[in-house]
CSV table of N, CA and C in Angstrom, one decimal:
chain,number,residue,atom,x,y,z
U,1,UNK,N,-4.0,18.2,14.0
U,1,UNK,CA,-4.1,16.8,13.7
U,1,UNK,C,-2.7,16.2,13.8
U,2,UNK,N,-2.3,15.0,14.4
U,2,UNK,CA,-1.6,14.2,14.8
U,2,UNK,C,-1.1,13.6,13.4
U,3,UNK,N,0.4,14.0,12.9
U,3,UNK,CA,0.9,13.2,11.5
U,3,UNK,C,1.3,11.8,11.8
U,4,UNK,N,1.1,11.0,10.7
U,4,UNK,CA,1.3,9.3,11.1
U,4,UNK,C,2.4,9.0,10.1
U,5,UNK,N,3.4,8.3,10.1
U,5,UNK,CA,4.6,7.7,9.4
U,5,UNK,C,3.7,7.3,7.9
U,6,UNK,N,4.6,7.7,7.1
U,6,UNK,CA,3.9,6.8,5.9
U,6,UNK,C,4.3,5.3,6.0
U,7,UNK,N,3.3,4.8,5.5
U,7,UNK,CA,3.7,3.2,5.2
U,7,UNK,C,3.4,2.8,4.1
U,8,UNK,N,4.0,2.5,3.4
U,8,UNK,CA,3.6,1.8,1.8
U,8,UNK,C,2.8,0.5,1.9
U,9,UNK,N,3.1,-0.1,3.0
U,9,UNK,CA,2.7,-1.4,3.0
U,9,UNK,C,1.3,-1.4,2.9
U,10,UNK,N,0.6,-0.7,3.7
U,10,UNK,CA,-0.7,-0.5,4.3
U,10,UNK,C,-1.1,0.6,3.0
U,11,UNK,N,-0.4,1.4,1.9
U,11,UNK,CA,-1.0,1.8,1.1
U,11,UNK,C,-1.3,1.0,-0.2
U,12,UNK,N,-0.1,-0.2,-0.3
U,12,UNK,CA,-0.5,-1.0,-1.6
U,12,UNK,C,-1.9,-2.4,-1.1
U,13,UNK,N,-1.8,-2.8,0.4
U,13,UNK,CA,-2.9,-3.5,1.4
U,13,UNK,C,-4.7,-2.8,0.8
U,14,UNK,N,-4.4,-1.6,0.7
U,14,UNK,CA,-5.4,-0.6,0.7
U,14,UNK,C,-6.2,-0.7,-0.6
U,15,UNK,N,-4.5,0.0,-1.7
U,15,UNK,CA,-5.3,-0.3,-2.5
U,15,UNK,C,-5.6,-1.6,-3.2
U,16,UNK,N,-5.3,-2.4,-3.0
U,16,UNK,CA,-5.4,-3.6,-3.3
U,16,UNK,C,-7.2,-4.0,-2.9
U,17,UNK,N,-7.6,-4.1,-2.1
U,17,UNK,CA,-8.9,-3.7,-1.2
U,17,UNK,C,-10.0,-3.3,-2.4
U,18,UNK,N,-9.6,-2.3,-2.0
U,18,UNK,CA,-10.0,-0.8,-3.4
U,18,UNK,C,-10.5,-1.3,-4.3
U,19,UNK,N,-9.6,-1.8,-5.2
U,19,UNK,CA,-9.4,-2.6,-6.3
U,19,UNK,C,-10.5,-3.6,-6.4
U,20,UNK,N,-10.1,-4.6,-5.6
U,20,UNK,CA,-11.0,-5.8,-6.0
U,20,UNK,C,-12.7,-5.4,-5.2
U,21,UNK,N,-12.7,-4.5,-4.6
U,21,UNK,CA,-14.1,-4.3,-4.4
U,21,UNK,C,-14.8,-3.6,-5.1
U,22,UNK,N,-13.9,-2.6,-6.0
U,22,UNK,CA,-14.6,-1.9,-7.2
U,22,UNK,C,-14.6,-3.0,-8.4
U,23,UNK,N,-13.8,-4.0,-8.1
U,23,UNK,CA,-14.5,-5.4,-9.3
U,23,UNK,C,-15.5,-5.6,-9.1
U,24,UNK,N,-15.6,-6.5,-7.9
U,24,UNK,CA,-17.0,-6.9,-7.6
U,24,UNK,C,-18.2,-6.2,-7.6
U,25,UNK,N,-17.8,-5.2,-7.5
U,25,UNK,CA,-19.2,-4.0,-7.4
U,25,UNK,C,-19.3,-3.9,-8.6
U,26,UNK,N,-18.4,-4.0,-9.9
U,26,UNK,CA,-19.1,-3.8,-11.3
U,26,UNK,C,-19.9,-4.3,-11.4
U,27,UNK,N,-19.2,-6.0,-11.3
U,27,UNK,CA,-19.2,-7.2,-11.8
U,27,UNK,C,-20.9,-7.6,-11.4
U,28,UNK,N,-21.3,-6.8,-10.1
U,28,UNK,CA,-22.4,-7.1,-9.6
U,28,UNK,C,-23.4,-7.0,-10.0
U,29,UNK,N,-23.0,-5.4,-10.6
U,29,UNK,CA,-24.3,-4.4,-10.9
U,29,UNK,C,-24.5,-4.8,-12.9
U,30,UNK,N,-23.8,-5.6,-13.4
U,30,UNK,CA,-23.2,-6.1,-14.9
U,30,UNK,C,-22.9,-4.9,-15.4
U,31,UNK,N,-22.0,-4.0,-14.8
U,31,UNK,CA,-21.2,-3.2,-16.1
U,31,UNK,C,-19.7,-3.0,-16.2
U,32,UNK,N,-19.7,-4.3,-15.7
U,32,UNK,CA,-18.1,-5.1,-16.5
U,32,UNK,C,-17.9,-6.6,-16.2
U,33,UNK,N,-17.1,-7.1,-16.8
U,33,UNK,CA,-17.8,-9.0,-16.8
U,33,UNK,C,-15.9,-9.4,-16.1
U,34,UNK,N,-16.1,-9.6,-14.7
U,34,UNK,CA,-14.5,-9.8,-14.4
U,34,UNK,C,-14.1,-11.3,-14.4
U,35,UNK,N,-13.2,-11.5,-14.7
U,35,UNK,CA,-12.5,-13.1,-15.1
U,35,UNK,C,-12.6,-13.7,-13.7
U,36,UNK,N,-13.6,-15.1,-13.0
U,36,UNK,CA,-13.0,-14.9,-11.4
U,36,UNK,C,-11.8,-15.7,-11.7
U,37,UNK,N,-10.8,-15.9,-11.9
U,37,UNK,CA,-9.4,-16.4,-11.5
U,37,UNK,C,-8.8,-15.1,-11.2
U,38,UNK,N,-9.0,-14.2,-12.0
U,38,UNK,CA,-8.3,-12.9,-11.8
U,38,UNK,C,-8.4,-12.1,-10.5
U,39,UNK,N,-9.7,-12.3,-9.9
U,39,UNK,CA,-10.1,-11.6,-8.9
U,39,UNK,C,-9.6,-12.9,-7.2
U,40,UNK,N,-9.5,-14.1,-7.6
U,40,UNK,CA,-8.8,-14.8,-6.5
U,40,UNK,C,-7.4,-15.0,-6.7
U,41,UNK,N,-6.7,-14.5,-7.7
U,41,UNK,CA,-5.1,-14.3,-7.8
U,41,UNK,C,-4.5,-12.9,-7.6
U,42,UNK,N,-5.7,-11.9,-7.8
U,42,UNK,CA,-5.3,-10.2,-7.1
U,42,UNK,C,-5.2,-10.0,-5.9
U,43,UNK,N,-6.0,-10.7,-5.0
U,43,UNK,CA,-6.2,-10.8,-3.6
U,43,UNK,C,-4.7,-11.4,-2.9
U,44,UNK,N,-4.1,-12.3,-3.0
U,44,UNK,CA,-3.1,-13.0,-2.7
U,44,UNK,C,-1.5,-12.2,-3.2
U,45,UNK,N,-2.1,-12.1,-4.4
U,45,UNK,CA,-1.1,-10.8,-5.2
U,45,UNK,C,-0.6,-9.4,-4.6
U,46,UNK,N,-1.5,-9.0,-4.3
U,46,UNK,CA,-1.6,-7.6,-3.6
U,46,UNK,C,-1.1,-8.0,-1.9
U,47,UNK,N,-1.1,-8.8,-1.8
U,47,UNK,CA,-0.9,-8.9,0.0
U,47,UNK,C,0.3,-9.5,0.2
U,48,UNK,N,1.0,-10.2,-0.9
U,48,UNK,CA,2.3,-10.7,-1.2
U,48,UNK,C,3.1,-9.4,-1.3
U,49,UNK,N,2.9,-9.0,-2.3
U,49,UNK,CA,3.4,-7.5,-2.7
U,49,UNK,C,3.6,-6.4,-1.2
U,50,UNK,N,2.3,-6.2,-0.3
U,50,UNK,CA,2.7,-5.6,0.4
U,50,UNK,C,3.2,-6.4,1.9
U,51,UNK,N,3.4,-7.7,2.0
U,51,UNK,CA,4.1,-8.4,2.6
U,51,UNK,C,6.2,-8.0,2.6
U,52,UNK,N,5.7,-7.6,1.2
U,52,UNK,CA,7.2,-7.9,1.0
U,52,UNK,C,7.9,-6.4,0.9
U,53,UNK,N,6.5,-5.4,0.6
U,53,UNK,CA,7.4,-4.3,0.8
U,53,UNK,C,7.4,-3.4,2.4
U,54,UNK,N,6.7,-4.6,3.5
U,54,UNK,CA,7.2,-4.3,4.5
U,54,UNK,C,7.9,-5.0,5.2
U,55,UNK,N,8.8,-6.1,4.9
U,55,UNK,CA,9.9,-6.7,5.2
U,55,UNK,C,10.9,-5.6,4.7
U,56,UNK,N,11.1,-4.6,3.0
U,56,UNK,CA,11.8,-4.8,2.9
U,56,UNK,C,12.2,-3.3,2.8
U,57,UNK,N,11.5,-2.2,3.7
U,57,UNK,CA,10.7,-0.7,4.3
U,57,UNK,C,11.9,-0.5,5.4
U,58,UNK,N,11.9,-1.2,6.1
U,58,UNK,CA,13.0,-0.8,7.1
U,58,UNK,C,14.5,-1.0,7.0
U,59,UNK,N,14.7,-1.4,5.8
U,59,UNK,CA,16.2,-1.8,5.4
U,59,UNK,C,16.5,-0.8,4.8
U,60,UNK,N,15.8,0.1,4.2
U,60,UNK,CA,15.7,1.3,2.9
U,60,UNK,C,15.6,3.1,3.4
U,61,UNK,N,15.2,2.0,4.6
U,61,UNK,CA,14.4,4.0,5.6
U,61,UNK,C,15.9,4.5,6.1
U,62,UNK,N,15.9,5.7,5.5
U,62,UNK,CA,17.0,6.7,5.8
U,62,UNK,C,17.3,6.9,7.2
U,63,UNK,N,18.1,7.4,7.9
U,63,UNK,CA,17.9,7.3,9.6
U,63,UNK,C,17.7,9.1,9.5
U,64,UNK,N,17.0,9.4,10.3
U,64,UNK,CA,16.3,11.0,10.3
U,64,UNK,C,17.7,11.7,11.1
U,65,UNK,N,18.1,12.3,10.5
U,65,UNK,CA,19.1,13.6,11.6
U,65,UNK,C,18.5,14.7,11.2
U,66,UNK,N,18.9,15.8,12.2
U,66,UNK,CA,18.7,16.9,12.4
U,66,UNK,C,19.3,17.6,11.3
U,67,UNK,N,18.6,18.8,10.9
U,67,UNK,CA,18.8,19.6,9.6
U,67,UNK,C,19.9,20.5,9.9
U,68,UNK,N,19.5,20.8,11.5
U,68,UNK,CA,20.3,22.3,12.2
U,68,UNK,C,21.7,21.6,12.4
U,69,UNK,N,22.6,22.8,11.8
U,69,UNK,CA,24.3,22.2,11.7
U,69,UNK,C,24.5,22.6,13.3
U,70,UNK,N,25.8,22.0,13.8
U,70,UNK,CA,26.3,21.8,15.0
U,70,UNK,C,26.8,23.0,15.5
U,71,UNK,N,26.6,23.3,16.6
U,71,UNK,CA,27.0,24.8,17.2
U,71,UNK,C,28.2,24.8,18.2
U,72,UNK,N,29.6,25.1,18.0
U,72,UNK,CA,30.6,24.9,19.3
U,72,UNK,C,30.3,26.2,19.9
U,73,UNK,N,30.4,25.3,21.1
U,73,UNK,CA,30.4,27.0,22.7
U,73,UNK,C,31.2,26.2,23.5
C-alpha cells in the first residue's frame, strides 16, 4: 500500500464533517436536542481552523534529510 503525507488540514476538515453529522443524525432520530446556531457556527468554525492550519503546515514542516551520516572515499 502506497503511504500518503499526513495532513492535518484534511484531518481537522474531516473531523469536523464527523462531528456535525453525528449531530444531526442524533438530533434526527431525538436522542439529543442540538442548539441550531451551534451546528451553523461549527461548520464555518471547523473549516476556518483547518484553513488556517494549512496556510500555516508548511512554515512548521521540518525539511526531511537523510538519517545515513556522510561517507568520505
Amino acid at each position: 500500500m502506497k503511504r500518503h503525507p499526513f495532513a492535518p488540514a484534511r484531518l481537522i476538515a474531516g473531523l469536523t464533517a464527523l462531528t456535525l453529522g453525528t449531530a444531526y443524525g442524533l438530533d434526527a432520530f431525538g436522542l439529543w436536542h442540538t442548539p441550531g446556531p451551534w451546528l451553523f457556527l461549527a461548520l464555518p468554525a471547523g473549516l476556518l481552523l483547518s484553513g488556517i492550519t494549512a496556510a500555516v503546515r508548511p512554515t512548521t514542516r521540518r525539511p526531511h534529510t537523510d538519517p545515513s551520516p556522510p561517507t568520505d572515499s
